[in-house]
XYZ file of C-alpha atoms in Angstrom:
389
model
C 113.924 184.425 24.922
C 109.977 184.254 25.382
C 108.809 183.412 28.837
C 106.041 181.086 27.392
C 104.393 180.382 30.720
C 103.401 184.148 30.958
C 102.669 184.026 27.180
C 100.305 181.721 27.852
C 99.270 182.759 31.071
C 98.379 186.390 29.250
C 96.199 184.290 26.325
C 94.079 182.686 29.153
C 93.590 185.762 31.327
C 92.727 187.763 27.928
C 91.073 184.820 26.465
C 88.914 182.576 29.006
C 88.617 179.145 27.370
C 85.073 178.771 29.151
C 83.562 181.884 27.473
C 85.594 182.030 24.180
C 84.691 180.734 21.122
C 87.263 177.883 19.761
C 87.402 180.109 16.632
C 88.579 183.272 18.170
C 90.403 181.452 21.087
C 92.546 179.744 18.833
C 92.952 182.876 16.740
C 94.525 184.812 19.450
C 96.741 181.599 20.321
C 97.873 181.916 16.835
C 98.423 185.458 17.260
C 100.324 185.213 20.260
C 102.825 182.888 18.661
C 101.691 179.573 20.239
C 100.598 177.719 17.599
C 103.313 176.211 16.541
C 106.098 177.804 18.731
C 108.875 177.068 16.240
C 107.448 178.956 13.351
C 108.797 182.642 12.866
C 107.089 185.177 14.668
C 104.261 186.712 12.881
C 103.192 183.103 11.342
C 101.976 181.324 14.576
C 105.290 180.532 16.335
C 107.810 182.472 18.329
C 110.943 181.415 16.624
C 112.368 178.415 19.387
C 112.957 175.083 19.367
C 110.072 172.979 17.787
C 110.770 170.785 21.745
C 109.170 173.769 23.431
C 105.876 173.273 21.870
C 105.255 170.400 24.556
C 105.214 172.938 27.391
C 102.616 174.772 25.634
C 100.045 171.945 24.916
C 100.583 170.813 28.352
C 99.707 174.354 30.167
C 96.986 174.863 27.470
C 95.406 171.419 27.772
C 95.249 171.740 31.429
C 93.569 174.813 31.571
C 90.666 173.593 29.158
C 91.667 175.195 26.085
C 90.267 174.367 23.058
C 92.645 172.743 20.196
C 92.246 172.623 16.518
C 90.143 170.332 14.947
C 92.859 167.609 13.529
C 90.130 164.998 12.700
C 89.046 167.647 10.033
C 91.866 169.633 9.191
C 94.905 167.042 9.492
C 96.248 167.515 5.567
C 96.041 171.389 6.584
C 97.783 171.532 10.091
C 99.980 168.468 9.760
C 100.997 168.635 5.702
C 99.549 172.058 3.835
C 101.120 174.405 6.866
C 105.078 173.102 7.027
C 105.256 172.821 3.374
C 103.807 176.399 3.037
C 106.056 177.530 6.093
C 109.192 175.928 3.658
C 108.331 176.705 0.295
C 105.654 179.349 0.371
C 106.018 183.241 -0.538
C 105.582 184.986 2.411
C 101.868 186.604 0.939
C 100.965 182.815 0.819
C 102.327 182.319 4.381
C 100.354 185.326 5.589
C 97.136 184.652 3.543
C 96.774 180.324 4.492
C 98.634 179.568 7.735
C 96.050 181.547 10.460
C 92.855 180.411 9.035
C 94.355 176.799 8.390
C 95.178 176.454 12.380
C 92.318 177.998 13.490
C 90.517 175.485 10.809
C 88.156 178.494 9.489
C 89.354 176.787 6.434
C 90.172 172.825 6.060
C 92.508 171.416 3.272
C 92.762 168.535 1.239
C 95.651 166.863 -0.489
C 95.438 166.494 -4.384
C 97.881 164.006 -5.424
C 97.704 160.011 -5.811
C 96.107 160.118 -9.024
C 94.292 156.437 -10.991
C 97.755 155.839 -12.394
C 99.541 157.269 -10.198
C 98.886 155.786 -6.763
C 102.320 154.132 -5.697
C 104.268 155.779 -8.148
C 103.499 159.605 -7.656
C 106.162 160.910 -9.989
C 104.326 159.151 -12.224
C 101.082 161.980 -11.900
C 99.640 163.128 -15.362
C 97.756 166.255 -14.279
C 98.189 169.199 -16.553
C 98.974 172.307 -15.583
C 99.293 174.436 -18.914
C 100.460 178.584 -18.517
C 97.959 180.634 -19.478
C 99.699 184.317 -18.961
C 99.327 184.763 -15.327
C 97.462 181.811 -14.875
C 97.965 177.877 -15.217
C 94.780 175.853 -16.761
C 94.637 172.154 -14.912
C 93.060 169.478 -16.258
C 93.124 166.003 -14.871
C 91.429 163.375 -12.418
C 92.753 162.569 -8.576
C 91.794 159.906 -6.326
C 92.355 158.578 -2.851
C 91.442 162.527 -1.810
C 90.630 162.124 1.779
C 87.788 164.930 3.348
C 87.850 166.603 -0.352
C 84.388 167.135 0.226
C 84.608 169.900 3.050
C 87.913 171.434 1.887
C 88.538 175.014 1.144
C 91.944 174.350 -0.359
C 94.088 171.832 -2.028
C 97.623 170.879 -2.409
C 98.162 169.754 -5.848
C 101.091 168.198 -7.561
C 100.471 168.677 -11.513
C 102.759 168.218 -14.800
C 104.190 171.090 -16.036
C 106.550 169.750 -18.524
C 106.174 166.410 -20.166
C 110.011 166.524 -22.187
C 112.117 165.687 -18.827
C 111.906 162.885 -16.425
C 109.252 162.079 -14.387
C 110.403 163.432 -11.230
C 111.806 167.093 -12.727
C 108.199 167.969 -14.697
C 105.944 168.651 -11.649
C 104.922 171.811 -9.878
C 103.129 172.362 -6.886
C 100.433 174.554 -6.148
C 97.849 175.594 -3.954
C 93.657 175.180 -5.428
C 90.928 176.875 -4.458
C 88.067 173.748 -4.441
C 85.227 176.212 -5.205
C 86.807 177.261 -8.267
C 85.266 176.081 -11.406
C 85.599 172.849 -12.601
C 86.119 171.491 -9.259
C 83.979 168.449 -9.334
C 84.117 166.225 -5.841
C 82.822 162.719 -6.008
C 82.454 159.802 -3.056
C 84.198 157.016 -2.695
C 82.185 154.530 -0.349
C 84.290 152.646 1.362
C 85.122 149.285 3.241
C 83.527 150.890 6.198
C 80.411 151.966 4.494
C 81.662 155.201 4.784
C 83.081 157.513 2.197
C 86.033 159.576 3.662
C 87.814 159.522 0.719
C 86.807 161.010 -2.807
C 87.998 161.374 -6.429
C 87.843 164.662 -7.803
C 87.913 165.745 -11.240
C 89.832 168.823 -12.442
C 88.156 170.331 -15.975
C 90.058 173.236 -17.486
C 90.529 175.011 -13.594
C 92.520 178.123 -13.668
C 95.003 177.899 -10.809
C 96.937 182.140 -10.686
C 100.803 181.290 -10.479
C 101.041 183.525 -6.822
C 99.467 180.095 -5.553
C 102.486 178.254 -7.462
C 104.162 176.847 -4.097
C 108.337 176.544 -5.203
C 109.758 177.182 -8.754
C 108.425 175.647 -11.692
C 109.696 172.423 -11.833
C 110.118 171.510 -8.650
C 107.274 170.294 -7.260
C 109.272 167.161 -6.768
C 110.923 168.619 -4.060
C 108.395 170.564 -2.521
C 106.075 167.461 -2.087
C 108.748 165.561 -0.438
C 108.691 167.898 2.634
C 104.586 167.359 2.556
C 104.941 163.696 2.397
C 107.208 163.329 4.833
C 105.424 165.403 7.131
C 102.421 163.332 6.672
C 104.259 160.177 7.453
C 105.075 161.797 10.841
C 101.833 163.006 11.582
C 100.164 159.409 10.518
C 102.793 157.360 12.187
C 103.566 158.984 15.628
C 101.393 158.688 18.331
C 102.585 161.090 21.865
C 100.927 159.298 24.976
C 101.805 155.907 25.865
C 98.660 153.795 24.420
C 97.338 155.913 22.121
C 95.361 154.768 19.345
C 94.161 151.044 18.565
C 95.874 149.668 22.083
C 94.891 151.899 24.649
C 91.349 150.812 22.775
C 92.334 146.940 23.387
C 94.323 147.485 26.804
C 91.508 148.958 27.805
C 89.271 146.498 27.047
C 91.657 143.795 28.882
C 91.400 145.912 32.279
C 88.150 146.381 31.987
C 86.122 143.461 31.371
C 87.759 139.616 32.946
C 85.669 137.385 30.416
C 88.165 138.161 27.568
C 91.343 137.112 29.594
C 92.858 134.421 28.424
C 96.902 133.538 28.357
C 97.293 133.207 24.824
C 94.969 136.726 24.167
C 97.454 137.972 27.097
C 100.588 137.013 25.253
C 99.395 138.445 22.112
C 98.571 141.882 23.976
C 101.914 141.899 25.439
C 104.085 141.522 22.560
C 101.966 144.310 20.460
C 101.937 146.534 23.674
C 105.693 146.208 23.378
C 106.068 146.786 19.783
C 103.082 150.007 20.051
C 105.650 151.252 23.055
C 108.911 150.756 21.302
C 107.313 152.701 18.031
C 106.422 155.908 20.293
C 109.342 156.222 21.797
C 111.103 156.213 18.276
C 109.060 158.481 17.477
C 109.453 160.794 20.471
C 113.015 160.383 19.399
C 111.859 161.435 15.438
C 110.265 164.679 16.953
C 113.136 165.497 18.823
C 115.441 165.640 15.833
C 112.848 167.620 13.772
C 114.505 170.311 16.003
C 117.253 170.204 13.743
C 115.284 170.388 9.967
C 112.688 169.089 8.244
C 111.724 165.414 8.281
C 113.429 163.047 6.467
C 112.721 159.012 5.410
C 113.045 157.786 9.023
C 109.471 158.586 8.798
C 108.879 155.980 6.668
C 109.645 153.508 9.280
C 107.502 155.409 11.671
C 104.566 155.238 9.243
C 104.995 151.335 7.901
C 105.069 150.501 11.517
C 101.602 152.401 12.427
C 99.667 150.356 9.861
C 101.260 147.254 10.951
C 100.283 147.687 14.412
C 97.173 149.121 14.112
C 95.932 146.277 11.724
C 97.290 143.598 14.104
C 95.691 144.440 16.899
C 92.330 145.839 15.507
C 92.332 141.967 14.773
C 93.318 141.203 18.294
C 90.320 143.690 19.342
C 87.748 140.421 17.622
C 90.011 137.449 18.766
C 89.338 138.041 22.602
C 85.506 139.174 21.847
C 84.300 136.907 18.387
C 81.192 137.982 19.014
C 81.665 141.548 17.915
C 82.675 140.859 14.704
C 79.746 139.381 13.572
C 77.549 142.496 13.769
C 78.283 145.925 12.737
C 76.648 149.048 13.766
C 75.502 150.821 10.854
C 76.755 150.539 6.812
C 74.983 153.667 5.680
C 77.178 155.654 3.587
C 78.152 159.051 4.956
C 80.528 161.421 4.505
C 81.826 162.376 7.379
C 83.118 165.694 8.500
C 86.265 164.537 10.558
C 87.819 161.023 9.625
C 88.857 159.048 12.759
C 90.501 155.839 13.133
C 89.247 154.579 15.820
C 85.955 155.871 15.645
C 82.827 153.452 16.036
C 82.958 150.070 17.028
C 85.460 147.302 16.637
C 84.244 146.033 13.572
C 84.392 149.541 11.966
C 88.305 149.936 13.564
C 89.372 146.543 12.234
C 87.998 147.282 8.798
C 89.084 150.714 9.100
C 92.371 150.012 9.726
C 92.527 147.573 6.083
C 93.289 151.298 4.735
C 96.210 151.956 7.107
C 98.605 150.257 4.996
C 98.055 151.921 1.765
C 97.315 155.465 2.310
C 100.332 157.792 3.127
C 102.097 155.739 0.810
C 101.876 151.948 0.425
C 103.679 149.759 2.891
C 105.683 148.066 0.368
C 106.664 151.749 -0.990
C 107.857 152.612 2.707
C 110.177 149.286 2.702
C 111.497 150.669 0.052
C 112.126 153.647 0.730
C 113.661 152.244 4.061
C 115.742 149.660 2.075
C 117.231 152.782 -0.129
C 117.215 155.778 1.886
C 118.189 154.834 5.322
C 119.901 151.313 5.399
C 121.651 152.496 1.891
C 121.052 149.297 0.201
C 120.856 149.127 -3.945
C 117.840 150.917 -5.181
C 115.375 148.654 -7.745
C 115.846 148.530 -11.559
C 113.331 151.016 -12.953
C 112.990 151.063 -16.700
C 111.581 154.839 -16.467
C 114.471 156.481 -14.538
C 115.986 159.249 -16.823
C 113.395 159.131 -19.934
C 111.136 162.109 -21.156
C 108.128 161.306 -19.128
C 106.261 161.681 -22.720
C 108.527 158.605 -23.855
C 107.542 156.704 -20.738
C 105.030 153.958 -21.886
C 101.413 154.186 -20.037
């Protein structure tokens, strides 16, 4: 078994975090099998438990190491990389996974589509063969940091005479291919994070096909559950929109006031109890992939970050009567708790319908992990050609 303290110990000494560039720092760690310790060897990991990557953060972060860039490459390190690691050739793995950690390239994720938001097996994308090649035509929306991305993970329509959920395919776009066309989407924030992007007759080669044909299904399952985990699980003990608010409390006297402090306390609590369920999530990731218990994680993020982002302007009014600055930009990193508290509490308006609604998570709650009797849906079994639009 790898000694990882001398692993790491050997990056540093080769590597000095002061003098290296992130870039080729972050390179090596990938090299040296510590970026994500319980990928195979050769591929950023080292082949052990996925627990053991805690030890390595911890002895990297305290010796001032620089980390990748999640802010701007989260669909990448958190979705693009375990579904590639699962489903991927192994030229794929080799080609994406060290520039994707090392975030010399940054990903997007091509799939709620118009009419196809809540219902993603409902996507209408075409992806046609061509010989070697697949021609895609179609329009996506919702496309978060679209504008900076190298890459895409798309879910298309290969086959329109079976069910909804058995015609899809997955692949992996190049976004400076032709017919690539990336357009804003200003947002409640003034901002425009997100995108649409249109898709005109773009040749995708099928050694970029990620899982057979047909199963795309499947294959964006494991990405969408992944993303649920990396949206809904937060480490450290007041991370995100509390440790914002708590701090805030400690800091300044004037916004005390018992009913603010009973309000604090009971989301403190329900922030608290979330972690540690998801500390407990992580911990059985160690035996497979993800699975809908991340749905829970995820449904209770937006809840709590929307609640008290609202909490943030009920002990200080004032501040949500100004905000700092609506000019529309399109930002290179999206943050949720970036800005102000005006900008957090409208931010946070978004929590609870990307990464899948909140009333698709209680579903998927309600059918997948408590068992109970799924909904009626008129569309289950049909051609999707057959399936009125």
């Amino acid at each position: 078994m790898p000694d990882l303290q001398q692993r790491v110990e050997e990056l540093l000494a080769a590597h000095d975090p002061g003098t290296t560039d992130t870039t080729t720092f972050l390179g090596a760690r990938f090299d040296a099998g510590l970026a994500w310790v319980h990928f195979p060897e050769g591929l950023g990991g080292l082949g052990l438990p996925r627990g053991r990557q805690v030890e390595v953060d911890a002895m990297l972060s305290a010796a001032g190491a620089p980390e990748p860039d999640l802010g701007r490459n989260s669909i990448g390190l958190g979705m693009a990389a375990p579904t590639i690691l699962a489903f991927g050739t192994q030229e794929m793995q080799q080609r994406y996974l060290r520039p994707l950690f090392t975030c010399e390239e940054i990903w997007c994720q091509l799939f709620s589509e118009p009419g196809a938001g809540s219902d993603l097996a409902a996507v209408a994308t075409r992806a046609v063969r061509d010989g070697d090649s697949w021609v895609v035509d179609g329009q996506k929306v919702w496309t978060s940091g679209a504008h900076n991305a190298q890459h895409a993970i798309l879910l298309a329509r290969t086959d329109t005479s079976v069910p909804k959920h058995a015609g899809m395919t997955y692949f992996v776009l190049d976004m400076s291919d032709p017919g690539v066309d990336v357009r804003p989407l200003r947002q409640i924030t003034g901002e425009a994070e997100f995108n649409e992007v249109f898709l005109t007759g773009v040749r995708v080669p099928d050694h970029d096909r990620v899982g057979a044909v047909g199963e795309g299904w499947r294959v964006a399952t494991t990405t969408l559950n992944n993303e649920r985990v990396a949206i809904g699980a937060g480490a450290e003990r007041e991370a995100g929109q509390i440790g914002v608010v708590t701090r805030r409390w400690r800091d300044d006297p004037e916004v005390r006031t018992p009913e603010a402090q009973s309000e604090l306390l009971h989301w403190w609590v329900e922030c608290e109890v979330t972690r540690l369920a998801g500390e407990r999530l992580r911990q059985q990731l160690e035996a497979g992939q993800p699975g809908p218990e991340s749905s829970a994680m995820k449904l209770a993020f937006a809840q709590q970050a929307q609640q008290v982002s609202g909490l943030a302007l009920e002990i200080a009014p004032e501040e949500g009567l100004t905000y700092d600055d609506w000019t529309m930009r399109r930002s290179g990193s999206a943050s949720f708790l970036g800005r102000g508290p005006g900008f957090r509490y409208l931010r946070a308006k978004g929590n609870s319908i990307e990464g899948g609604t909140s009333e698709v998570m209680r579903n998927v709650v309600a059918e997948r992990v408590l068992g109970l009797p799924p909904d009626h849906r008129p569309d289950k079994g049909i051609p999707f050609k057959d399936v009125p639009r």
